[in-house]
Amino acid sequence: LTLRNSLVLLRLGVSLVFFLHASFRIYNTTIPRFGEFLTSKGLPFGIALVWIITFYEIIGSILLAIGILKKWLAAGFILILM
């Protein structure tokens, strides 16, 4: 594998992980529990924040897989992980 191909494969793998993570959050209906957790930690509007994160993970992972706005999306994903 060349470096370029390796980076594309890594980008696709990360995209898949974020997409599946958000999809399972919706499928398993854990958004309200996660929202309550965030609210208990002092963050305002916990459930709304979880929906924003979930939509970012779904839409962002698709765009990342396609290769659009890679650096900006990666920065957003880093913030989510922190």
mmCIF file of N, CA and C in Angstrom:
data_model
loop_
_atom_site.group_PDB
_atom_site.id
_atom_site.type_symbol
_atom_site.label_atom_id
_atom_site.label_comp_id
_atom_site.label_asym_id
_atom_site.label_seq_id
_atom_site.Cartn_x
_atom_site.Cartn_y
_atom_site.Cartn_z
ATOM 1 N N LEU A 1 0.820 -1.193 0.000
ATOM 2 C CA LEU A 1 0.000 0.000 0.000
ATOM 3 C C LEU A 1 0.865 1.259 0.000
ATOM 4 N N THR A 2 0.427 2.203 -0.746
ATOM 5 C CA THR A 2 1.119 3.484 -0.715
ATOM 6 C C THR A 2 0.566 4.299 0.454
ATOM 7 N N LEU A 3 1.274 5.375 0.776
ATOM 8 C CA LEU A 3 0.825 6.243 1.866
ATOM 9 C C LEU A 3 -0.547 6.813 1.562
ATOM 10 N N ARG A 4 -0.759 7.227 0.341
ATOM 11 C CA ARG A 4 -2.058 7.808 -0.043
ATOM 12 C C ARG A 4 -3.181 6.797 0.132
ATOM 13 N N ASN A 5 -2.962 5.572 -0.318
ATOM 14 C CA ASN A 5 -3.986 4.535 -0.172
ATOM 15 C C ASN A 5 -4.231 4.196 1.298
ATOM 16 N N SER A 6 -3.177 4.197 2.079
ATOM 17 C CA SER A 6 -3.318 3.914 3.509
ATOM 18 C C SER A 6 -4.144 4.991 4.197
ATOM 19 N N LEU A 7 -3.922 6.246 3.836
ATOM 20 C CA LEU A 7 -4.686 7.339 4.436
ATOM 21 C C LEU A 7 -6.154 7.293 4.019
ATOM 22 N N VAL A 8 -6.420 6.921 2.778
ATOM 23 C CA VAL A 8 -7.807 6.776 2.318
ATOM 24 C C VAL A 8 -8.482 5.643 3.089
ATOM 25 N N LEU A 9 -7.791 4.539 3.272
ATOM 26 C CA LEU A 9 -8.344 3.417 4.018
ATOM 27 C C LEU A 9 -8.610 3.797 5.474
ATOM 28 N N LEU A 10 -7.696 4.528 6.080
ATOM 29 C CA LEU A 10 -7.890 5.006 7.446
ATOM 30 C C LEU A 10 -9.088 5.947 7.532
ATOM 31 N N ARG A 11 -9.198 6.856 6.577
ATOM 32 C CA ARG A 11 -10.321 7.803 6.554
ATOM 33 C C ARG A 11 -11.650 7.069 6.418
ATOM 34 N N LEU A 12 -11.696 6.044 5.584
ATOM 35 C CA LEU A 12 -12.922 5.271 5.417
ATOM 36 C C LEU A 12 -13.264 4.487 6.683
ATOM 37 N N GLY A 13 -12.242 3.955 7.336
ATOM 38 C CA GLY A 13 -12.475 3.218 8.575
ATOM 39 C C GLY A 13 -13.007 4.112 9.683
ATOM 40 N N VAL A 14 -12.412 5.283 9.837
ATOM 41 C CA VAL A 14 -12.881 6.234 10.854
ATOM 42 C C VAL A 14 -14.302 6.684 10.534
ATOM 43 N N SER A 15 -14.580 6.925 9.270
ATOM 44 C CA SER A 15 -15.935 7.315 8.860
ATOM 45 C C SER A 15 -16.940 6.237 9.224
ATOM 46 N N LEU A 16 -16.588 4.996 8.974
ATOM 47 C CA LEU A 16 -17.484 3.888 9.276
ATOM 48 C C LEU A 16 -17.753 3.786 10.775
ATOM 49 N N VAL A 17 -16.724 3.951 11.588
ATOM 50 C CA VAL A 17 -16.893 3.876 13.042
ATOM 51 C C VAL A 17 -17.846 4.966 13.532
ATOM 52 N N PHE A 18 -17.647 6.200 13.098
ATOM 53 C CA PHE A 18 -18.523 7.284 13.537
ATOM 54 C C PHE A 18 -19.951 7.102 13.025
ATOM 55 N N PHE A 19 -20.098 6.658 11.784
ATOM 56 C CA PHE A 19 -21.430 6.444 11.228
ATOM 57 C C PHE A 19 -22.176 5.362 12.003
ATOM 58 N N LEU A 20 -21.520 4.237 12.265
ATOM 59 C CA LEU A 20 -22.164 3.159 13.001
ATOM 60 C C LEU A 20 -22.470 3.559 14.438
ATOM 61 N N HIS A 21 -21.575 4.317 15.049
ATOM 62 C CA HIS A 21 -21.788 4.763 16.423
ATOM 63 C C HIS A 21 -23.052 5.610 16.520
ATOM 64 N N ALA A 22 -23.217 6.556 15.623
ATOM 65 C CA ALA A 22 -24.401 7.410 15.635
ATOM 66 C C ALA A 22 -25.652 6.619 15.265
ATOM 67 N N SER A 23 -25.535 5.724 14.319
ATOM 68 C CA SER A 23 -26.685 4.921 13.896
ATOM 69 C C SER A 23 -27.187 4.037 15.030
ATOM 70 N N PHE A 24 -26.275 3.405 15.750
ATOM 71 C CA PHE A 24 -26.683 2.561 16.867
ATOM 72 C C PHE A 24 -27.275 3.383 18.001
ATOM 73 N N ARG A 25 -26.809 4.611 18.174
ATOM 74 C CA ARG A 25 -27.386 5.485 19.198
ATOM 75 C C ARG A 25 -28.855 5.758 18.874
ATOM 76 N N ILE A 26 -29.162 5.969 17.612
ATOM 77 C CA ILE A 26 -30.551 6.188 17.204
ATOM 78 C C ILE A 26 -31.343 4.886 17.297
ATOM 79 N N TYR A 27 -30.773 3.810 16.785
ATOM 80 C CA TYR A 27 -31.459 2.516 16.748
ATOM 81 C C TYR A 27 -31.777 1.994 18.148
ATOM 82 N N ASN A 28 -30.846 2.147 19.072
ATOM 83 C CA ASN A 28 -31.038 1.651 20.440
ATOM 84 C C ASN A 28 -31.758 2.650 21.335
ATOM 85 N N THR A 29 -32.148 3.772 20.799
ATOM 86 C CA THR A 29 -32.859 4.842 21.524
ATOM 87 C C THR A 29 -32.158 5.224 22.830
ATOM 88 N N THR A 30 -30.855 5.421 22.761
ATOM 89 C CA THR A 30 -30.095 5.821 23.957
ATOM 90 C C THR A 30 -29.857 7.325 24.007
ATOM 91 N N ILE A 31 -30.445 8.064 23.083
ATOM 92 C CA ILE A 31 -30.247 9.510 23.052
ATOM 93 C C ILE A 31 -30.757 10.180 24.327
ATOM 94 N N PRO A 32 -31.953 9.843 24.818
ATOM 95 C CA PRO A 32 -32.401 10.496 26.064
ATOM 96 C C PRO A 32 -31.479 10.212 27.258
ATOM 97 N N ARG A 33 -30.996 8.988 27.389
ATOM 98 C CA ARG A 33 -30.097 8.669 28.506
ATOM 99 C C ARG A 33 -28.788 9.431 28.392
ATOM 100 N N PHE A 34 -28.233 9.504 27.183
ATOM 101 C CA PHE A 34 -26.986 10.237 26.979
ATOM 102 C C PHE A 34 -27.209 11.725 27.250
ATOM 103 N N GLY A 35 -28.364 12.238 26.827
ATOM 104 C CA GLY A 35 -28.692 13.641 27.082
ATOM 105 C C GLY A 35 -28.799 13.938 28.569
ATOM 106 N N GLU A 36 -29.422 13.043 29.308
ATOM 107 C CA GLU A 36 -29.516 13.210 30.761
ATOM 108 C C GLU A 36 -28.134 13.166 31.411
ATOM 109 N N PHE A 37 -27.269 12.297 30.898
ATOM 110 C CA PHE A 37 -25.905 12.226 31.417
ATOM 111 C C PHE A 37 -25.177 13.546 31.205
ATOM 112 N N LEU A 38 -25.282 14.102 29.999
ATOM 113 C CA LEU A 38 -24.610 15.371 29.719
ATOM 114 C C LEU A 38 -25.178 16.494 30.586
ATOM 115 N N THR A 39 -26.487 16.491 30.791
ATOM 116 C CA THR A 39 -27.108 17.495 31.650
ATOM 117 C C THR A 39 -26.617 17.352 33.090
ATOM 118 N N SER A 40 -26.462 16.117 33.547
ATOM 119 C CA SER A 40 -25.987 15.896 34.916
ATOM 120 C C SER A 40 -24.540 16.355 35.097
ATOM 121 N N LYS A 41 -23.802 16.435 34.001
ATOM 122 C CA LYS A 41 -22.415 16.926 34.051
ATOM 123 C C LYS A 41 -22.327 18.435 33.893
ATOM 124 N N GLY A 42 -23.480 19.106 33.814
ATOM 125 C CA GLY A 42 -23.496 20.559 33.771
ATOM 126 C C GLY A 42 -23.625 21.173 32.399
ATOM 127 N N LEU A 43 -23.794 20.368 31.370
ATOM 128 C CA LEU A 43 -23.969 20.913 30.025
ATOM 129 C C LEU A 43 -25.441 21.245 29.796
ATOM 130 N N PRO A 44 -25.722 22.416 29.241
ATOM 131 C CA PRO A 44 -27.125 22.784 29.012
ATOM 132 C C PRO A 44 -27.691 22.057 27.791
ATOM 133 N N PHE A 45 -29.014 21.853 27.793
ATOM 134 C CA PHE A 45 -29.721 21.273 26.650
ATOM 135 C C PHE A 45 -29.116 19.930 26.228
ATOM 136 N N GLY A 46 -29.009 19.010 27.165
ATOM 137 C CA GLY A 46 -28.337 17.731 26.927
ATOM 138 C C GLY A 46 -28.881 16.951 25.754
ATOM 139 N N ILE A 47 -30.198 16.801 25.679
ATOM 140 C CA ILE A 47 -30.774 15.992 24.599
ATOM 141 C C ILE A 47 -30.567 16.673 23.249
ATOM 142 N N ALA A 48 -30.730 17.978 23.194
ATOM 143 C CA ALA A 48 -30.492 18.701 21.938
ATOM 144 C C ALA A 48 -29.029 18.572 21.519
ATOM 145 N N LEU A 49 -28.129 18.645 22.486
ATOM 146 C CA LEU A 49 -26.705 18.501 22.192
ATOM 147 C C LEU A 49 -26.400 17.113 21.633
ATOM 148 N N VAL A 50 -27.039 16.092 22.183
ATOM 149 C CA VAL A 50 -26.827 14.731 21.686
ATOM 150 C C VAL A 50 -27.333 14.601 20.250
ATOM 151 N N TRP A 51 -28.477 15.203 19.950
ATOM 152 C CA TRP A 51 -28.976 15.155 18.575
ATOM 153 C C TRP A 51 -28.022 15.864 17.615
ATOM 154 N N ILE A 52 -27.473 16.991 18.044
ATOM 155 C CA ILE A 52 -26.511 17.714 17.200
ATOM 156 C C ILE A 52 -25.277 16.844 16.952
ATOM 157 N N ILE A 53 -24.772 16.226 18.008
ATOM 158 C CA ILE A 53 -23.606 15.344 17.873
ATOM 159 C C ILE A 53 -23.928 14.178 16.942
ATOM 160 N N THR A 54 -25.107 13.597 17.115
ATOM 161 C CA THR A 54 -25.498 12.440 16.303
ATOM 162 C C THR A 54 -25.596 12.816 14.827
ATOM 163 N N PHE A 55 -26.251 13.941 14.530
ATOM 164 C CA PHE A 55 -26.349 14.367 13.135
ATOM 165 C C PHE A 55 -24.976 14.710 12.570
ATOM 166 N N TYR A 56 -24.112 15.317 13.378
ATOM 167 C CA TYR A 56 -22.762 15.623 12.907
ATOM 168 C C TYR A 56 -22.021 14.341 12.579
ATOM 169 N N GLU A 57 -22.163 13.336 13.433
ATOM 170 C CA GLU A 57 -21.471 12.076 13.185
ATOM 171 C C GLU A 57 -21.972 11.398 11.917
ATOM 172 N N ILE A 58 -23.268 11.451 11.669
ATOM 173 C CA ILE A 58 -23.817 10.802 10.470
ATOM 174 C C ILE A 58 -23.431 11.570 9.207
ATOM 175 N N ILE A 59 -23.753 12.852 9.180
ATOM 176 C CA ILE A 59 -23.473 13.655 7.983
ATOM 177 C C ILE A 59 -21.969 13.819 7.794
ATOM 178 N N GLY A 60 -21.258 14.081 8.892
ATOM 179 C CA GLY A 60 -19.806 14.263 8.804
ATOM 180 C C GLY A 60 -19.089 13.015 8.348
ATOM 181 N N SER A 61 -19.550 11.850 8.786
ATOM 182 C CA SER A 61 -18.874 10.621 8.374
ATOM 183 C C SER A 61 -19.078 10.349 6.888
ATOM 184 N N ILE A 62 -20.259 10.685 6.384
ATOM 185 C CA ILE A 62 -20.496 10.513 4.945
ATOM 186 C C ILE A 62 -19.596 11.452 4.147
ATOM 187 N N LEU A 63 -19.541 12.715 4.571
ATOM 188 C CA LEU A 63 -18.688 13.682 3.859
ATOM 189 C C LEU A 63 -17.212 13.306 3.973
ATOM 190 N N LEU A 64 -16.816 12.815 5.146
ATOM 191 C CA LEU A 64 -15.421 12.403 5.333
ATOM 192 C C LEU A 64 -15.082 11.221 4.433
ATOM 193 N N ALA A 65 -15.983 10.280 4.310
ATOM 194 C CA ALA A 65 -15.754 9.130 3.438
ATOM 195 C C ALA A 65 -15.614 9.559 1.978
ATOM 196 N N ILE A 66 -16.402 10.549 1.588
ATOM 197 C CA ILE A 66 -16.329 11.056 0.220
ATOM 198 C C ILE A 66 -15.044 11.857 0.012
ATOM 199 N N GLY A 67 -14.560 12.483 1.087
ATOM 200 C CA GLY A 67 -13.332 13.261 0.990
ATOM 201 C C GLY A 67 -13.555 14.762 0.940
ATOM 202 N N ILE A 68 -14.742 15.199 1.371
ATOM 203 C CA ILE A 68 -15.077 16.621 1.347
ATOM 204 C C ILE A 68 -14.802 17.232 2.719
ATOM 205 N N LEU A 69 -14.117 18.378 2.763
ATOM 206 C CA LEU A 69 -13.848 19.123 4.004
ATOM 207 C C LEU A 69 -13.164 18.265 5.072
ATOM 208 N N LYS A 70 -12.201 17.478 4.664
ATOM 209 C CA LYS A 70 -11.573 16.506 5.561
ATOM 210 C C LYS A 70 -10.990 17.134 6.823
ATOM 211 N N LYS A 71 -10.248 18.213 6.672
ATOM 212 C CA LYS A 71 -9.591 18.811 7.844
ATOM 213 C C LYS A 71 -10.599 19.387 8.821
ATOM 214 N N TRP A 72 -11.635 20.060 8.331
ATOM 215 C CA TRP A 72 -12.639 20.671 9.195
ATOM 216 C C TRP A 72 -13.468 19.606 9.901
ATOM 217 N N LEU A 73 -13.829 18.571 9.164
ATOM 218 C CA LEU A 73 -14.592 17.481 9.786
ATOM 219 C C LEU A 73 -13.767 16.776 10.848
ATOM 220 N N ALA A 74 -12.492 16.546 10.550
ATOM 221 C CA ALA A 74 -11.616 15.887 11.519
ATOM 222 C C ALA A 74 -11.511 16.723 12.794
ATOM 223 N N ALA A 75 -11.443 18.031 12.650
ATOM 224 C CA ALA A 75 -11.378 18.906 13.840
ATOM 225 C C ALA A 75 -12.655 18.772 14.663
ATOM 226 N N GLY A 76 -13.792 18.702 14.011
ATOM 227 C CA GLY A 76 -15.062 18.506 14.713
ATOM 228 C C GLY A 76 -15.124 17.170 15.426
ATOM 229 N N PHE A 77 -14.638 16.117 14.777
ATOM 230 C CA PHE A 77 -14.631 14.803 15.400
ATOM 231 C C PHE A 77 -13.684 14.775 16.589
ATOM 232 N N ILE A 78 -12.578 15.466 16.503
ATOM 233 C CA ILE A 78 -11.657 15.554 17.648
ATOM 234 C C ILE A 78 -12.344 16.226 18.830
ATOM 235 N N LEU A 79 -13.085 17.293 18.563
ATOM 236 C CA LEU A 79 -13.821 17.967 19.638
ATOM 237 C C LEU A 79 -14.857 17.044 20.273
ATOM 238 N N ILE A 80 -15.538 16.266 19.460
ATOM 239 C CA ILE A 80 -16.517 15.323 19.993
ATOM 240 C C ILE A 80 -15.819 14.293 20.881
ATOM 241 N N LEU A 81 -14.685 13.816 20.456
ATOM 242 C CA LEU A 81 -13.971 12.793 21.230
ATOM 243 C C LEU A 81 -13.399 13.346 22.539
ATOM 244 N N MET A 82 -13.123 14.637 22.560
ATOM 245 C CA MET A 82 -12.598 15.228 23.801
ATOM 246 C C MET A 82 -13.721 15.397 24.790
#
